[in-house]
């Protein structure tokens, strides 16, 4: 059976933040499944993974555009699972995934965009940031002692620091867009209750225990502060050239579907034709083909 196709443009409008000034995180239902039937979702995702694989081949061959996918979300929101499932059909040679943890000493000695800049995808490639420079207006905002560790000259740290960072991020992403990097950002919005269930699952299942960290529980205590800084950040940095998608994340199968659909729609908006071969090139190829065909196959090979 052929999977039902989503009316992707309309479907995505529900999740893309096109009117950032009016955006309110509290109005997003983390458990939303967009009227998609769960039984059909597996086949739909499989179909999308195939399309993504074809589009990535073209992106690679076309070699003009790059795609940057930024994943943000609270712990256990499903970031790793999006990487594993959505990118499962993509040729590993054309794709890079980077996870950003708490910065090391060298990273702290640079501006906050430095460490991610060195990991940006080259033309023809898809780059995924599992967390990103956005941590510097999220976790660092919730914990001012982390800002202190960045050793920025004191005269440059004032009460407008977050608005200044938003400005810098907007300018940076516009610069990327103007150079041919498509920037797509996903906030996986999990509810506090679903996070509780997933943490319990991590504690109960031996194969998942390694993912559990006491830090996560401490961050959970600051839930409301995180929601406030996330909302502020999304309002300040969702722009047509680098939009945020706020993706309901209580159902992993749905999260994957939204992300895959958004990446496909963005890739399809590009003209990813294979490089054209001129008449001279084609003539040369015909000659080589004839020569290869004329070669007698060797026995036993
Ligand atoms: P995980 O994604 O579970 O591996 O956790 C990575 C941790 O690194 C999270 O707690 C992040 O908040 C933290 N982290 C990432 N980037 C930064 C940053 N720029 N400053 C401080 N902490 C960060
Ligand atoms: Mg974690």
Coordinates of C-alpha atoms and ligand atoms in Angstrom, one line a residue, residues 75 79 100-103 115 130-132 135-136 139-140 146 150 202 211 215-216 219 226, ligand 1:
X75 CA 16.6 16.5 27.9
X79 CA 16.9 14.9 19.6
X100 CA 27.6 20.3 21.5
X101 CA 28.1 19.7 25.3
X102 CA 29.3 22.1 27.9
X103 CA 32.2 24.1 26.4
X115 CA 33.0 26.4 18.1
X130 CA 22.5 18.4 18.2
X131 CA 22.3 21.5 20.5
X132 CA 24.1 24.5 19.2
X135 CA 22.7 27.0 24.3
X136 CA 24.4 30.3 24.9
X139 CA 21.3 27.2 29.6
X140 CA 23.7 30.1 30.0
X146 CA 28.1 30.0 33.1
X150 CA 33.1 32.9 29.5
X202 CA 16.0 5.6 31.5
X211 CA 21.7 8.4 29.2
X215 CA 22.3 17.3 35.8
X216 CA 19.1 16.5 33.8
X219 CA 17.7 21.3 34.9
X226 CA 13.7 27.2 30.5
Ligands
LIG1 P1 23.3 16.1 26.4 O1 22.7 16.8 25.2 O2 22.4 15.3 27.2 O3 24.5 15.3 26.0 O4 23.9 17.3 27.4 C1 24.7 18.2 27.0 C2 24.8 19.3 28.1 O5 25.7 20.3 27.7 C3 23.4 20.0 28.3 O6 23.1 20.0 29.7 C4 23.7 21.4 27.8 O7 22.9 22.3 28.4 C5 25.1 21.6 28.0 N1 25.7 22.6 27.1 C6 25.7 22.6 25.8 N2 26.2 23.8 25.3 C7 26.5 24.5 26.4 C8 27.0 25.8 26.5 N3 27.4 26.6 25.5 N4 27.2 26.3 27.8 C9 26.9 25.5 28.9 N5 26.4 24.3 28.8 C10 26.2 23.8 27.5

